[in-house]
Short mmCIF file of C-alpha atoms in Angstrom, two decimals:
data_model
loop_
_atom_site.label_atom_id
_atom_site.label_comp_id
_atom_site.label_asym_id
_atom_site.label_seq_id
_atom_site.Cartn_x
_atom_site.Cartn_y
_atom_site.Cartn_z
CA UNK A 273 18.51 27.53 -5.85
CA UNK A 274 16.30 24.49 -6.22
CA UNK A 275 17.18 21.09 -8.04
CA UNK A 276 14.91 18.30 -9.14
CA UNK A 277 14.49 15.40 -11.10
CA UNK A 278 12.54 12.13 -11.82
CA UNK A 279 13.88 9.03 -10.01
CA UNK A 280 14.29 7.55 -13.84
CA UNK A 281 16.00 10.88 -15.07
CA UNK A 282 19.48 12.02 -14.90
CA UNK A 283 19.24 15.75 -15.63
CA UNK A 284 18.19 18.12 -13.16
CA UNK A 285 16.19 21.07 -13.17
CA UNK A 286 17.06 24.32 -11.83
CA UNK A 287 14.74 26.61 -10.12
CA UNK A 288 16.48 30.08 -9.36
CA UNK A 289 14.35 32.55 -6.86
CA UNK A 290 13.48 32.78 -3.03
CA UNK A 291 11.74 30.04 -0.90
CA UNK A 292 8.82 28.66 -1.62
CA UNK A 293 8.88 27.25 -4.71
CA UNK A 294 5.67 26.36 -6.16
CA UNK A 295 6.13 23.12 -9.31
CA UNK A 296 3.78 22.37 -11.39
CA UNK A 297 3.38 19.82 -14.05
CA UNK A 298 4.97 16.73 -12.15
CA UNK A 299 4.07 13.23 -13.04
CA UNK A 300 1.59 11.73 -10.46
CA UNK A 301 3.11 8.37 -8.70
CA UNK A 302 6.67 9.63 -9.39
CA UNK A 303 9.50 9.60 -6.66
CA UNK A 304 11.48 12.93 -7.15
CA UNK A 305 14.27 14.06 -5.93
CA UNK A 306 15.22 17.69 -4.21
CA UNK A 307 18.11 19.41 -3.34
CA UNK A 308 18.45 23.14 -2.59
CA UNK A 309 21.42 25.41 -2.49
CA UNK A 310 21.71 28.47 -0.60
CA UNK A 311 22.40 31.86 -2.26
CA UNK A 312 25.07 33.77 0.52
CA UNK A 313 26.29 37.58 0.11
CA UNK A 314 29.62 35.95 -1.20
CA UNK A 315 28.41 33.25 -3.30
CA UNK A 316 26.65 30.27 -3.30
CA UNK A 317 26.60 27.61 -0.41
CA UNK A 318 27.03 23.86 -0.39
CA UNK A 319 24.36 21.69 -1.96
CA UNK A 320 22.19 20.15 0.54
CA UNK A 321 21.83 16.06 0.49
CA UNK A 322 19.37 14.99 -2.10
CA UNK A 323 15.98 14.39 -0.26
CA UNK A 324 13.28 12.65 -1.72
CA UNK A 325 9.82 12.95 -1.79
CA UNK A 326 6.45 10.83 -3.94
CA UNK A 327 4.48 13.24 -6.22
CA UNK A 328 0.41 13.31 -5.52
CA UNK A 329 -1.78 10.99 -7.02
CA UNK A 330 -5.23 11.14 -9.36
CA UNK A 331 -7.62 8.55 -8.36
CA UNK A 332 -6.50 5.63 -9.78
CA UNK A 333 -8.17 3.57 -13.19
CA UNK A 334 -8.70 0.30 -12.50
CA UNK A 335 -7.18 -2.03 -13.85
CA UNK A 336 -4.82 -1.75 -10.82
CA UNK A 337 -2.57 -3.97 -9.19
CA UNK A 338 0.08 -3.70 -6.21
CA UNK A 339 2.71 -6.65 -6.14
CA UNK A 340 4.69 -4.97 -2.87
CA UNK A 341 7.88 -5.17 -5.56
CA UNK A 342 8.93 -1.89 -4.08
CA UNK A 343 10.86 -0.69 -1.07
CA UNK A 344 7.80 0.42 2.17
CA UNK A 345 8.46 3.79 3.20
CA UNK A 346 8.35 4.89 6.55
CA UNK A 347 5.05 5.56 8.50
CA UNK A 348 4.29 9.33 8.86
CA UNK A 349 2.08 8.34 12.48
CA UNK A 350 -1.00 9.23 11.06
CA UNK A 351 -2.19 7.11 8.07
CA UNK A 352 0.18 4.69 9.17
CA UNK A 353 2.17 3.06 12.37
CA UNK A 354 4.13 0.88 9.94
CA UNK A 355 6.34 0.78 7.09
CA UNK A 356 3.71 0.88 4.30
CA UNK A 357 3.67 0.59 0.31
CA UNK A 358 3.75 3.84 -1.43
CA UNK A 359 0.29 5.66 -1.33
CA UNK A 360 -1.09 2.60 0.88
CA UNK A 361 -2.24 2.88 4.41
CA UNK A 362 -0.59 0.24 7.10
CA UNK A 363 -2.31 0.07 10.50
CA UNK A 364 -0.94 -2.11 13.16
CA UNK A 365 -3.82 -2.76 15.85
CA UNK A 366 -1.09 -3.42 18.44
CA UNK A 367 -2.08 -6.95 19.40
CA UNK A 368 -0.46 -10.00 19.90
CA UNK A 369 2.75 -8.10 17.85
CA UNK A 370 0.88 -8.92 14.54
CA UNK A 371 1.11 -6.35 12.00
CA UNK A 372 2.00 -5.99 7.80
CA UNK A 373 4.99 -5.60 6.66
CA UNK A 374 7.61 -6.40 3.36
CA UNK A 375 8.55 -9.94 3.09
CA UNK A 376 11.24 -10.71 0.02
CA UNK A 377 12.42 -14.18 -1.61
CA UNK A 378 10.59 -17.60 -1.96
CA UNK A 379 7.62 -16.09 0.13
CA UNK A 380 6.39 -14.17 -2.70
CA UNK A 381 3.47 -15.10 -5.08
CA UNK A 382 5.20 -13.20 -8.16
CA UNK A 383 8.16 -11.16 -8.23
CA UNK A 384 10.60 -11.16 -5.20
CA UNK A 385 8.45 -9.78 -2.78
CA UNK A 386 5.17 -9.54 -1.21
CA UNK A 387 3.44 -8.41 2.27
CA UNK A 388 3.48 -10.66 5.43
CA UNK A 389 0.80 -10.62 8.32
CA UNK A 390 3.66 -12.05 11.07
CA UNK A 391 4.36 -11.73 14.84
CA UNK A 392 7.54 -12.36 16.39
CA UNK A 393 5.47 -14.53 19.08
CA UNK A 394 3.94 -17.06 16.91
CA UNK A 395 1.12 -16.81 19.35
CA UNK A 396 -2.72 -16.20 18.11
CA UNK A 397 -5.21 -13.99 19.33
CA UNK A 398 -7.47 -11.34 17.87
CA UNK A 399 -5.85 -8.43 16.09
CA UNK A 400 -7.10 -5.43 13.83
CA UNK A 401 -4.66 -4.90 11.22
CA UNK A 402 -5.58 -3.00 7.98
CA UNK A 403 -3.75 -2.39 4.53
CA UNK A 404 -5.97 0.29 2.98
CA UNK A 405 -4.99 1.03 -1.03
CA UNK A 406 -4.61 4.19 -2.81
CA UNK A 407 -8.12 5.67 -3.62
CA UNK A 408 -9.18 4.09 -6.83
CA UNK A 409 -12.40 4.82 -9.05
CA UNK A 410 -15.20 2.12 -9.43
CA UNK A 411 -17.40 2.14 -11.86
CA UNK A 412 -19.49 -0.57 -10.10
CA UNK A 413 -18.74 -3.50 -12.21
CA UNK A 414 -15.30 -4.69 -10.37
CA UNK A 415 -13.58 -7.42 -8.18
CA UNK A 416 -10.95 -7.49 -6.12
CA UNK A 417 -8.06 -10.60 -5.99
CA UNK A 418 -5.44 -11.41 -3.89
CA UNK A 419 -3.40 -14.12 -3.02
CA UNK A 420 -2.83 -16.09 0.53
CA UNK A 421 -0.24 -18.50 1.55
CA UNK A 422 0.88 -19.43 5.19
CA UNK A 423 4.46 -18.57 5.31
CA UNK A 424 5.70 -22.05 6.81
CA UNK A 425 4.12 -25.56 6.84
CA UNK A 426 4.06 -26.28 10.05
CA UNK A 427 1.31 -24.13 10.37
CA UNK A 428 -0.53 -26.04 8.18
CA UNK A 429 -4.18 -26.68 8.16
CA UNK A 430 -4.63 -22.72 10.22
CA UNK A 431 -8.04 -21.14 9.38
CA UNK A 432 -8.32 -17.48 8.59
CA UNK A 433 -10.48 -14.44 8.19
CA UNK A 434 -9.83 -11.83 5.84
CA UNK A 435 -12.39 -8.96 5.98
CA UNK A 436 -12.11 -6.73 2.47
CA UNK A 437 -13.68 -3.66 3.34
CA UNK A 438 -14.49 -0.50 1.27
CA UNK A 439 -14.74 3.32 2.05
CA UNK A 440 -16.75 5.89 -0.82
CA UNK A 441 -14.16 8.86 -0.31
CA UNK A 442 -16.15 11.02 -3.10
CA UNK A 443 -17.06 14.04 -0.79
CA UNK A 444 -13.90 13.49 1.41
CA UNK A 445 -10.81 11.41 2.35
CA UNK A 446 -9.92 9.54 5.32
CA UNK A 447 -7.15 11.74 7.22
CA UNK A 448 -6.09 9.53 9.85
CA UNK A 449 -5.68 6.26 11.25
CA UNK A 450 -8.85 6.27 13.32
CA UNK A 451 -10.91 6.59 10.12
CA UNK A 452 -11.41 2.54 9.67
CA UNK A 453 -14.72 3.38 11.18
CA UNK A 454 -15.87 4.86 7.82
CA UNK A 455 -15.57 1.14 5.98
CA UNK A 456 -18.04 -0.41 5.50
CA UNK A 457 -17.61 -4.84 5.06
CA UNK A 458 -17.95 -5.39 1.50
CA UNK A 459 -16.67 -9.61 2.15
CA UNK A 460 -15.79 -11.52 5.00
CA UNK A 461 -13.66 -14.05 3.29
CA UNK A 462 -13.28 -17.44 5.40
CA UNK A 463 -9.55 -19.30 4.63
CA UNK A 464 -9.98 -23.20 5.56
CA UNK A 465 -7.23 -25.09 5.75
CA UNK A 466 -4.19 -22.80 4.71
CA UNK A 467 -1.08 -24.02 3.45
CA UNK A 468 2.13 -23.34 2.51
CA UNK A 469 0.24 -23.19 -1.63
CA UNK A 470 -1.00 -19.67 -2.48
CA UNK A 471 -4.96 -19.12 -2.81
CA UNK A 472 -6.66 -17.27 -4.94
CA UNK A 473 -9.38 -15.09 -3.37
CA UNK A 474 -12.10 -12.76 -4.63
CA UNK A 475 -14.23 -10.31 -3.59
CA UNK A 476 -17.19 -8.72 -5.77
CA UNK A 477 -17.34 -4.47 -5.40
CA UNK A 478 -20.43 -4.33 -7.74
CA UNK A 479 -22.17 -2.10 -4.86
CA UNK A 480 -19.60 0.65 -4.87
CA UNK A 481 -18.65 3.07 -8.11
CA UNK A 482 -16.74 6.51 -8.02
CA UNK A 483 -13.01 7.25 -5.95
CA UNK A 484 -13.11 4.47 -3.01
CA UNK A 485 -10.25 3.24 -0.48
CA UNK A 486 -10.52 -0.96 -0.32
CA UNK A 487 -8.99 -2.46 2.59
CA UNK A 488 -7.79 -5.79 3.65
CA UNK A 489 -8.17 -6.29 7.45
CA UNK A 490 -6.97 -8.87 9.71
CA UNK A 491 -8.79 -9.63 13.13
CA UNK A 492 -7.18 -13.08 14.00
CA UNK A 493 -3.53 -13.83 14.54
CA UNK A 494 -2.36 -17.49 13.11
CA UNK A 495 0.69 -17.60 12.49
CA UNK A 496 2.74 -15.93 9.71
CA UNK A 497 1.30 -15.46 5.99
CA UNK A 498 1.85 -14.30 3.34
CA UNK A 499 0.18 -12.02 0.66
CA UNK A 500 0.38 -11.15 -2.90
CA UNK A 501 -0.60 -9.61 -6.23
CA UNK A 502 -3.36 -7.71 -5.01
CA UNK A 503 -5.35 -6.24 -8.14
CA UNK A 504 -8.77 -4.44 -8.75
CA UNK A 505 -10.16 -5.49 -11.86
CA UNK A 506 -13.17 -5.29 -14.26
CA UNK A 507 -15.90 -8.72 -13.32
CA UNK A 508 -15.40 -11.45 -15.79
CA UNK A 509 -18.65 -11.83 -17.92
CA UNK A 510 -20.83 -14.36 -16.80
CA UNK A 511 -20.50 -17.34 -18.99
CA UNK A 512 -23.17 -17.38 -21.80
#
């Protein structure tokens, strides 16, 4: 016997019959729940632990934002060496102890929580750390924002590098971590004089339509930041 049910639900739904168990119909970006029960010659079993488990995705419509207001989940070890946001893609370049990861309170933008680029060093060096979204579709008239902060002030006055990057995944999908090396540099965004005040930045994705992975990567370590409310949205018309 098989149970399920939406994280927001509170009834279950019983699936009777021998294992595997094929569901259709689930919602796409839905956490579900599972727990099984085992059918023995003299009755039933004990009910296994709920386990839970994110329903696949659709491409996503733009517009789309991620404000890191949920919990990471745990890397699998090959999309991800990190705790990452649901459907996201955290790679930690193993350098200089840099890498992404949740950050909650004051630190945040909006909400109660956002992503920090931090090292438990506070040395600086050179790095590759990416955060790679969900595969979204373009229609080649889109930007994407985000917001940067340094996480304390006496780091004040730091310069940073922020390459967003962009992958066409139309005829295929990255599969592993090692696949950064199909992005191609859609900005190289320069960060003079950080502080402690979030920026806004924004990059222009005019030259890429159809289901695409964006990326933000990171190839300098300065410090601990911060980063927020990162959205893919339709240009602005130009003013008349």
């Amino acid at each position: 016997v098989l149970e399920y049910r939406a994280e927001n639900e509170t009834q279950w739904t019983q699936l009777i019959g021998t294992s595997p168990f094929s569901i259709e119909n689930l919602s796409h970006l839905t956490k579900y729940y599972f727990k099984a029960t085992s059918v023995c010659t003299d009755g039933y079993s004990i009910v296994s632990q709920p386990q839970h488990f994110f329903s696949p995705y659709a491409p996503l419509p733009v517009p789309y934002t991620q404000n890191f207001e949920e919990p990471f989940v745990a890397a699998d070890g090959i999309t991800s060496n990190r705790s990452t946001p649901v459907y996201w893609w955290n790679i930690d370049g193993v350098s200089f102890g840099y890498f992404f990861q949740s950050t909650f309170g004051s630190y945040a933008h909006s909400g109660t929580s956002c992503v920090g680029h931090s090292s438990n060093s506070n040395a600086t060096g050179s790095c590759s750390d990416w955060l790679i979204s969900p595969v979204i579709n373009l229609s080649g008239n889109e930007q994407m924002k985000y917001y940067i902060r340094l996480a304390y002030s006496y780091s004040d006055g730091r310069t940073l590098t922020i390459d967003v990057m962009a992958c066409d995944v139309s005829q295929s999908d990255i599969q592993s971590m090692s696949d950064t090396s199909r992005f191609t540099l859609v900005s190289r965004i320069r960060h003079d004089d950080l502080t402690t005040d979030y920026q806004e930045a924004v990059a222009a994705l005019a030259d890429y339509s159809g289901p695409t992975r964006i990326a933000l990567a990171v190839r300098q370590g300065v410090e601990n930041l911060n980063l927020d409310d990162i959205s893919v949205e339709a240009e602005p018309p130009c003013p008349p």
